[in-house]
Amino acid sequence: MDFNFNPEQLQFADALKRWIGRDYGFEARRAIIHSQAGVSDAAWATLAELGMTALPVAEAHGGFSGSAVDMFVVMRELGRGLVVEPYFATVLGAEFLRLGAQAGFAAAELLERVAGGELKLACALGERQSRHDLFDIATRAQASGDGWTISGEKKVVIHGFEAGALIVSARAGGSEGGGQREHGGVLLFVLPADTPGVTVTGYRTLDGQRAADIRFDGVQLTRAQLLADEAAGADILDATLDYGAALLCAEALGAMEALFEATLDYLKTRQQFGAPIGKFQALQHRMADMFVHLEQAHSMALLAAVKMAATDPVERRRAVSAAKYRVNQAARFVGQQAVQLHGGMGVTDELPAAHYFKRLAAIELQLGDSDHHLARFIAQPGFATGVVEAEAA
Amino acid sequence: MDLNYSNEDLAFRIEVRAFLDAELPADLQQKVRKHLRLSKEDSVRWHKILAAKGWVAPGWPVEFGGPGWTATQRHIFEEECARAGTPQIMPFGVNMVAPVIMAFGSQAQKDYYLPRILSCEDWWCQGYSEPGAGSDLASLKTTAVRHADADGDYYLVNGQKTWTTLAQHADMIFCLVRTDTGVRKQEGISFLLIDMHSPGITVRPIIMLDEDHEVNEVFFDNVRVPASNLVGQENRGWTYAKYLLGHERTGIAAVGRSKRELAFVKTLAARENKSGLPLIEDPLFAAKLASLEIELMALEMTVLRVLARPNQAPGPEASVLKVRGTEIQQALSELMVEAVGPMALPFDPAYLEGEREHSLVGDDEAAPLLAHYFNYRKTSIYGGSNEIQRNIISQMILGL
Ligand SMILES: Cc1cc2nc3c(=O)[nH]c(=O)nc-3n(C[C@H](O)[C@H](O)[C@H](O)COP(=O)(O)OP(=O)(O)OC[C@H]3O[C@@H](n4cnc5c(N)ncnc54)[C@H](O)[C@@H]3O)c2cc1C
């Protein structure tokens, strides 16, 4: 067993760390999130230059064929830096494209543009009624002529406004009523964001990110824009959501680590009653509990990243749902306690701690909250019979 | 033992309810129920409606304009207001400085300030905390040095207060200031009433994590305060401050408000869809909701037990109510967010401020909830943090 990162992974982390320290400090980030665009072209260019956009893309398409563990390293640093650029949305889109390509979709050109940093992606999956169940899809795709017509509305699409192309889930026409949440009948499409009939309404989220509501009114798509048909759609959606959840766990870990360090520092410096507040045992124990949460979350985030390579999807789902659940728990505890231990300072917009707390709360709401993943964990085959795997990887 | 309210109490409840039905403006009620931000005008409007009825200061003795209610009646009134969704009466004048003025102030101070508090002529704020003095309040450094000239005796005040809630609206601030540096730190503190329009005062906003402007820093640079604005005796301020803290024994638990919020979570959970079923039917969510409802029932019984005790002086039991009350409020704010899931993410300040009728994402109920959750982290910090409350419980009640 080897828990070490390889030299390339460490290099990626290091490069990100240096860039964030130099160009993406708290004040620089504040300027970005309050700017009209909410994201920074310069930051994006740097991410591309550092090879981050190429990392997850296959070598055949100009990338580095990075694994989920490679991405773990990257997302953790972006979490530490509270980076708000549309990187995660793009990487998630690229995973759709990668899996779609395996099922026969012509993804080469799109992936090359992603690798080169020329194309940002967003994944339009969630709807008003779907909450965390992204198989609950009411958006319709009707076969028309040689292609498709899609109609529906996607809600809170992360970085939907910034993306050049959208990945959209839709339900194949015909499977009415009770079919809305079935795994069969899921189609995935890729389309340019400026396709006629697509309306994108962008806005800010309170954690400093951007999101959008996206309406599709009888949008005409060609056969070539179908990323996955009914046979492949559900599995690709499922696998990509797991990939995304695993990456969010890594981002949350980075955010928690930074927040933990800032809080520890505060406990050692803030004086009340003639002593650093870290001398009060009540706070020492709280800090110790935060540390325990952090270690557990760290382990589970790693497990999820490693298990993305599992051949058995049940194994992958178990690991990812367990990880997202556990990381969500830690994110809430560490986030809330960090604010509490900072006292009044903790609830101000001026303090980085408050922003880490907000980002952690938002991560809880993305790609499955605790209840969602707990229920999914319970629903996996083998749960009731009490079989627990012995080996970690 | 009889856990029922008396007939008089029940009749009183009906009277209060009828009044609220008739007098609470619908737009204010909607703002409160939807967790939107209230303006100064909103607060003042409701204050004046209650004042006209003689109900704005339930805790005041009749001689100063209070309604003469029993503790139980006050509790019923609070509960009904919370249930209906009234704006909160700003506590700084009515519940904080007024009792101190009544107990320790000069006749002139009583005659001048108390009627103005009732009529909301002055908006008060509380100047206790300083950058270096939060939980350890007695270490405060703002100084007041006594002088005299042809115009009379006065104090020159220098220093800085912080976390001053809604000081941007305030006409008056009651401050703890240091008047003697040569004694034990609790013994050199005085209680001063300061006109916020005095030269030398600067108010700087602090923006909170939900991007609301709720607190401020207040700077005093050679501010001249007439000596007649000293409350009670010089260097006795700590005694008055302690009298003020925890003067409100049971309202702090906010049971009424939490009951309304619990009902709100249930409405959300009945409306929200989880894989085709109402969320309220999801066992995981229902279990969390139920356990919170049970905690709230326990808190309500605890409040009633405290109320029933003859001892009227504020006691350390207030700490039990503060800790549990705020934890329940916070847990409710978490469940609200969980109930609407990703729909809580969009941020629409114009809607929160009432500048837009509907939220831009089209879910008016979900839109304010994440901001509300973030904002409510303050409740376990201010007014003596929950850690400090636990210290009080372990020292004053448990003798540890
Ligand atoms: C929204 C808001 C509104 C406020 N409004 C007002 C106002 O209007 N007027 C006013 O005067 N003040 C106001 N306050 C200030 C408030 O009373 C203080 O924030 C509070 O007393 C905590 O002080 P602090 O922020 O300096 O935290 P600190 O005292 O620095 O505490 C930091 C952490 O250490 C913990 N801690 C400190 N001492 C101990 C101990 N002995 N044992 C265990 N743990 C300890 C605290 O619980 C906290 O978790 C407000 C605060 C907030 C957040």
PDB file of N, CA and C and ligand atoms in Angstrom, chain A residues 270 272-273 277 280 283 340-341 343-344 347, chain B residues 92 126 128-129 134-135 163-165 208 215 378 381-383 385 387-388 391, ligand 1:
ATOM      1  N   ARG A 270      -5.378  35.213  19.559  1.00  0.00           N
ATOM      2  CA  ARG A 270      -6.437  36.036  20.147  1.00  0.00           C
ATOM      3  C   ARG A 270      -6.410  35.941  21.680  1.00  0.00           C
ATOM      4  N   GLN A 272      -7.962  36.850  25.347  1.00  0.00           N
ATOM      5  CA  GLN A 272      -9.076  37.265  26.198  1.00  0.00           C
ATOM      6  C   GLN A 272      -8.775  36.757  27.600  1.00  0.00           C
ATOM      7  N   PHE A 273      -9.185  37.479  28.612  1.00  0.00           N
ATOM      8  CA  PHE A 273      -8.925  37.108  30.008  1.00  0.00           C
ATOM      9  C   PHE A 273      -7.437  36.868  30.243  1.00  0.00           C
ATOM     10  N   ILE A 277      -6.919  32.463  23.671  1.00  0.00           N
ATOM     11  CA  ILE A 277      -8.151  31.691  23.928  1.00  0.00           C
ATOM     12  C   ILE A 277      -7.926  30.188  23.762  1.00  0.00           C
ATOM     13  N   PHE A 280      -8.122  27.810  26.774  1.00  0.00           N
ATOM     14  CA  PHE A 280      -9.362  27.321  27.397  1.00  0.00           C
ATOM     15  C   PHE A 280      -9.645  25.907  26.917  1.00  0.00           C
ATOM     16  N   LEU A 283     -12.237  25.083  24.273  1.00  0.00           N
ATOM     17  CA  LEU A 283     -11.880  25.324  22.876  1.00  0.00           C
ATOM     18  C   LEU A 283     -10.847  24.313  22.392  1.00  0.00           C
ATOM     19  N   GLN A 340     -17.491  29.894  14.907  1.00  0.00           N
ATOM     20  CA  GLN A 340     -17.773  30.091  16.333  1.00  0.00           C
ATOM     21  C   GLN A 340     -16.504  30.471  17.097  1.00  0.00           C
ATOM     22  N   LEU A 341     -15.411  29.785  16.804  1.00  0.00           N
ATOM     23  CA  LEU A 341     -14.186  30.034  17.556  1.00  0.00           C
ATOM     24  C   LEU A 341     -13.563  31.388  17.212  1.00  0.00           C
ATOM     25  N   GLY A 343     -15.374  33.969  17.058  1.00  0.00           N
ATOM     26  CA  GLY A 343     -16.240  34.970  17.689  1.00  0.00           C
ATOM     27  C   GLY A 343     -16.815  35.913  16.648  1.00  0.00           C
ATOM     28  N   GLY A 344     -16.998  37.173  17.037  1.00  0.00           N
ATOM     29  CA  GLY A 344     -17.583  38.153  16.120  1.00  0.00           C
ATOM     30  C   GLY A 344     -16.847  38.220  14.786  1.00  0.00           C
ATOM     31  N   VAL A 347     -18.074  36.027  11.758  1.00  0.00           N
ATOM     32  CA  VAL A 347     -19.269  36.268  10.945  1.00  0.00           C
ATOM     33  C   VAL A 347     -19.129  37.512  10.059  1.00  0.00           C
TER      34      VAL A 347
ATOM     35  N   PHE B  92     -32.422  47.429  22.335  1.00  0.00           N
ATOM     36  CA  PHE B  92     -31.411  48.285  22.971  1.00  0.00           C
ATOM     37  C   PHE B  92     -32.011  49.387  23.834  1.00  0.00           C
ATOM     38  N   GLN B 126     -25.951  49.704  21.481  1.00  0.00           N
ATOM     39  CA  GLN B 126     -25.244  49.244  22.671  1.00  0.00           C
ATOM     40  C   GLN B 126     -23.736  49.271  22.453  1.00  0.00           C
ATOM     41  N   TYR B 128     -20.801  48.223  24.124  1.00  0.00           N
ATOM     42  CA  TYR B 128     -20.054  47.459  25.127  1.00  0.00           C
ATOM     43  C   TYR B 128     -18.744  46.954  24.534  1.00  0.00           C
ATOM     44  N   SER B 129     -18.866  46.119  23.484  1.00  0.00           N
ATOM     45  CA  SER B 129     -17.691  45.399  22.974  1.00  0.00           C
ATOM     46  C   SER B 129     -16.673  46.325  22.341  1.00  0.00           C
ATOM     47  N   GLY B 134     -14.148  41.358  24.108  1.00  0.00           N
ATOM     48  CA  GLY B 134     -15.381  40.710  23.661  1.00  0.00           C
ATOM     49  C   GLY B 134     -15.943  39.905  24.802  1.00  0.00           C
ATOM     50  N   SER B 135     -15.567  38.645  24.851  1.00  0.00           N
ATOM     51  CA  SER B 135     -15.972  37.816  25.986  1.00  0.00           C
ATOM     52  C   SER B 135     -15.437  38.403  27.292  1.00  0.00           C
ATOM     53  N   TRP B 163     -18.757  45.900  16.791  1.00  0.00           N
ATOM     54  CA  TRP B 163     -19.925  45.007  16.693  1.00  0.00           C
ATOM     55  C   TRP B 163     -21.218  45.729  17.084  1.00  0.00           C
ATOM     56  N   THR B 164     -21.223  47.063  16.939  1.00  0.00           N
ATOM     57  CA  THR B 164     -22.382  47.808  17.410  1.00  0.00           C
ATOM     58  C   THR B 164     -23.558  47.638  16.442  1.00  0.00           C
ATOM     59  N   THR B 165     -24.532  46.868  16.892  1.00  0.00           N
ATOM     60  CA  THR B 165     -25.659  46.518  16.026  1.00  0.00           C
ATOM     61  C   THR B 165     -26.460  47.756  15.628  1.00  0.00           C
ATOM     62  N   MET B 208     -21.407  41.759   7.133  1.00  0.00           N
ATOM     63  CA  MET B 208     -21.437  40.392   7.651  1.00  0.00           C
ATOM     64  C   MET B 208     -21.301  39.378   6.519  1.00  0.00           C
ATOM     65  N   VAL B 215     -23.780  45.368  11.607  1.00  0.00           N
ATOM     66  CA  VAL B 215     -22.953  45.824  12.725  1.00  0.00           C
ATOM     67  C   VAL B 215     -21.954  46.879  12.254  1.00  0.00           C
ATOM     68  N   LYS B 378     -24.465  33.963  14.131  1.00  0.00           N
ATOM     69  CA  LYS B 378     -24.170  34.990  15.126  1.00  0.00           C
ATOM     70  C   LYS B 378     -24.817  34.684  16.475  1.00  0.00           C
ATOM     71  N   ILE B 381     -22.821  33.493  19.204  1.00  0.00           N
ATOM     72  CA  ILE B 381     -21.642  34.315  19.501  1.00  0.00           C
ATOM     73  C   ILE B 381     -22.016  35.548  20.319  1.00  0.00           C
ATOM     74  N   TYR B 382     -23.065  36.257  19.886  1.00  0.00           N
ATOM     75  CA  TYR B 382     -23.334  37.530  20.577  1.00  0.00           C
ATOM     76  C   TYR B 382     -24.057  37.328  21.901  1.00  0.00           C
ATOM     77  N   GLY B 383     -24.148  38.430  22.648  1.00  0.00           N
ATOM     78  CA  GLY B 383     -24.865  38.377  23.918  1.00  0.00           C
ATOM     79  C   GLY B 383     -24.225  37.419  24.921  1.00  0.00           C
ATOM     80  N   SER B 385     -21.115  34.570  24.355  1.00  0.00           N
ATOM     81  CA  SER B 385     -21.078  33.392  23.487  1.00  0.00           C
ATOM     82  C   SER B 385     -21.556  32.152  24.252  1.00  0.00           C
ATOM     83  N   GLU B 387     -20.064  29.463  24.664  1.00  0.00           N
ATOM     84  CA  GLU B 387     -18.991  28.940  25.520  1.00  0.00           C
ATOM     85  C   GLU B 387     -19.035  29.653  26.872  1.00  0.00           C
ATOM     86  N   ILE B 388     -19.209  30.980  26.818  1.00  0.00           N
ATOM     87  CA  ILE B 388     -19.271  31.749  28.070  1.00  0.00           C
ATOM     88  C   ILE B 388     -20.510  31.323  28.868  1.00  0.00           C
ATOM     89  N   ASN B 391     -19.652  28.278  30.635  1.00  0.00           N
ATOM     90  CA  ASN B 391     -18.812  28.596  31.796  1.00  0.00           C
ATOM     91  C   ASN B 391     -19.677  29.051  32.961  1.00  0.00           C
TER      92      ASN B 391
HETATM   93  C1  LIG C   1     -23.991  40.059  14.981  1.00  0.00           C
HETATM   94  C2  LIG C   1     -23.406  40.575  16.247  1.00  0.00           C
HETATM   95  C3  LIG C   1     -23.988  41.650  16.875  1.00  0.00           C
HETATM   96  C4  LIG C   1     -23.435  42.183  18.044  1.00  0.00           C
HETATM   97  N1  LIG C   1     -24.004  43.302  18.585  1.00  0.00           N
HETATM   98  C5  LIG C   1     -23.374  43.913  19.613  1.00  0.00           C
HETATM   99  C6  LIG C   1     -23.833  45.186  20.096  1.00  0.00           C
HETATM  100  O1  LIG C   1     -24.822  45.709  19.607  1.00  0.00           O
HETATM  101  N2  LIG C   1     -23.141  45.775  21.079  1.00  0.00           N
HETATM  102  C7  LIG C   1     -22.056  45.208  21.648  1.00  0.00           C
HETATM  103  O2  LIG C   1     -21.502  45.794  22.548  1.00  0.00           O
HETATM  104  N3  LIG C   1     -21.578  44.019  21.219  1.00  0.00           N
HETATM  105  C8  LIG C   1     -22.217  43.364  20.212  1.00  0.00           C
HETATM  106  N4  LIG C   1     -21.719  42.162  19.737  1.00  0.00           N
HETATM  107  C9  LIG C   1     -20.469  41.640  20.293  1.00  0.00           C
HETATM  108  C10 LIG C   1     -20.596  40.332  21.017  1.00  0.00           C
HETATM  109  O3  LIG C   1     -21.131  40.512  22.272  1.00  0.00           O
HETATM  110  C11 LIG C   1     -19.200  39.688  21.034  1.00  0.00           C
HETATM  111  O4  LIG C   1     -18.907  39.312  19.716  1.00  0.00           O
HETATM  112  C12 LIG C   1     -19.108  38.496  21.930  1.00  0.00           C
HETATM  113  O5  LIG C   1     -19.161  38.886  23.252  1.00  0.00           O
HETATM  114  C13 LIG C   1     -17.851  37.665  21.691  1.00  0.00           C
HETATM  115  O6  LIG C   1     -16.704  38.458  21.741  1.00  0.00           O
HETATM  116  P1  LIG C   1     -15.605  38.401  20.594  1.00  0.00           P
HETATM  117  O7  LIG C   1     -16.305  38.536  19.300  1.00  0.00           O
HETATM  118  O8  LIG C   1     -14.573  39.380  20.917  1.00  0.00           O
HETATM  119  O9  LIG C   1     -15.045  36.944  20.667  1.00  0.00           O
HETATM  120  P2  LIG C   1     -13.895  36.432  21.652  1.00  0.00           P
HETATM  121  O10 LIG C   1     -14.208  36.862  23.024  1.00  0.00           O
HETATM  122  O11 LIG C   1     -12.582  36.745  21.072  1.00  0.00           O
HETATM  123  O12 LIG C   1     -14.150  34.863  21.565  1.00  0.00           O
HETATM  124  C14 LIG C   1     -13.601  34.033  20.558  1.00  0.00           C
HETATM  125  C15 LIG C   1     -13.959  32.595  20.896  1.00  0.00           C
HETATM  126  O13 LIG C   1     -13.390  32.246  22.139  1.00  0.00           O
HETATM  127  C16 LIG C   1     -14.384  31.772  23.018  1.00  0.00           C
HETATM  128  N5  LIG C   1     -14.025  32.128  24.397  1.00  0.00           N
HETATM  129  C17 LIG C   1     -13.634  33.346  24.857  1.00  0.00           C
HETATM  130  N6  LIG C   1     -13.401  33.284  26.167  1.00  0.00           N
HETATM  131  C18 LIG C   1     -13.631  32.015  26.553  1.00  0.00           C
HETATM  132  C19 LIG C   1     -13.549  31.326  27.799  1.00  0.00           C
HETATM  133  N7  LIG C   1     -13.192  31.943  28.922  1.00  0.00           N
HETATM  134  N8  LIG C   1     -13.871  30.000  27.829  1.00  0.00           N
HETATM  135  C20 LIG C   1     -14.242  29.364  26.694  1.00  0.00           C
HETATM  136  N9  LIG C   1     -14.327  29.970  25.485  1.00  0.00           N
HETATM  137  C21 LIG C   1     -14.030  31.272  25.430  1.00  0.00           C
HETATM  138  C22 LIG C   1     -15.635  32.431  22.557  1.00  0.00           C
HETATM  139  O14 LIG C   1     -16.791  31.735  22.967  1.00  0.00           O
HETATM  140  C23 LIG C   1     -15.455  32.385  21.063  1.00  0.00           C
HETATM  141  O15 LIG C   1     -15.799  31.132  20.577  1.00  0.00           O
HETATM  142  C24 LIG C   1     -22.278  41.597  18.596  1.00  0.00           C
HETATM  143  C25 LIG C   1     -21.699  40.490  17.967  1.00  0.00           C
HETATM  144  C26 LIG C   1     -22.246  39.982  16.811  1.00  0.00           C
HETATM  145  C27 LIG C   1     -21.590  38.803  16.169  1.00  0.00           C
END
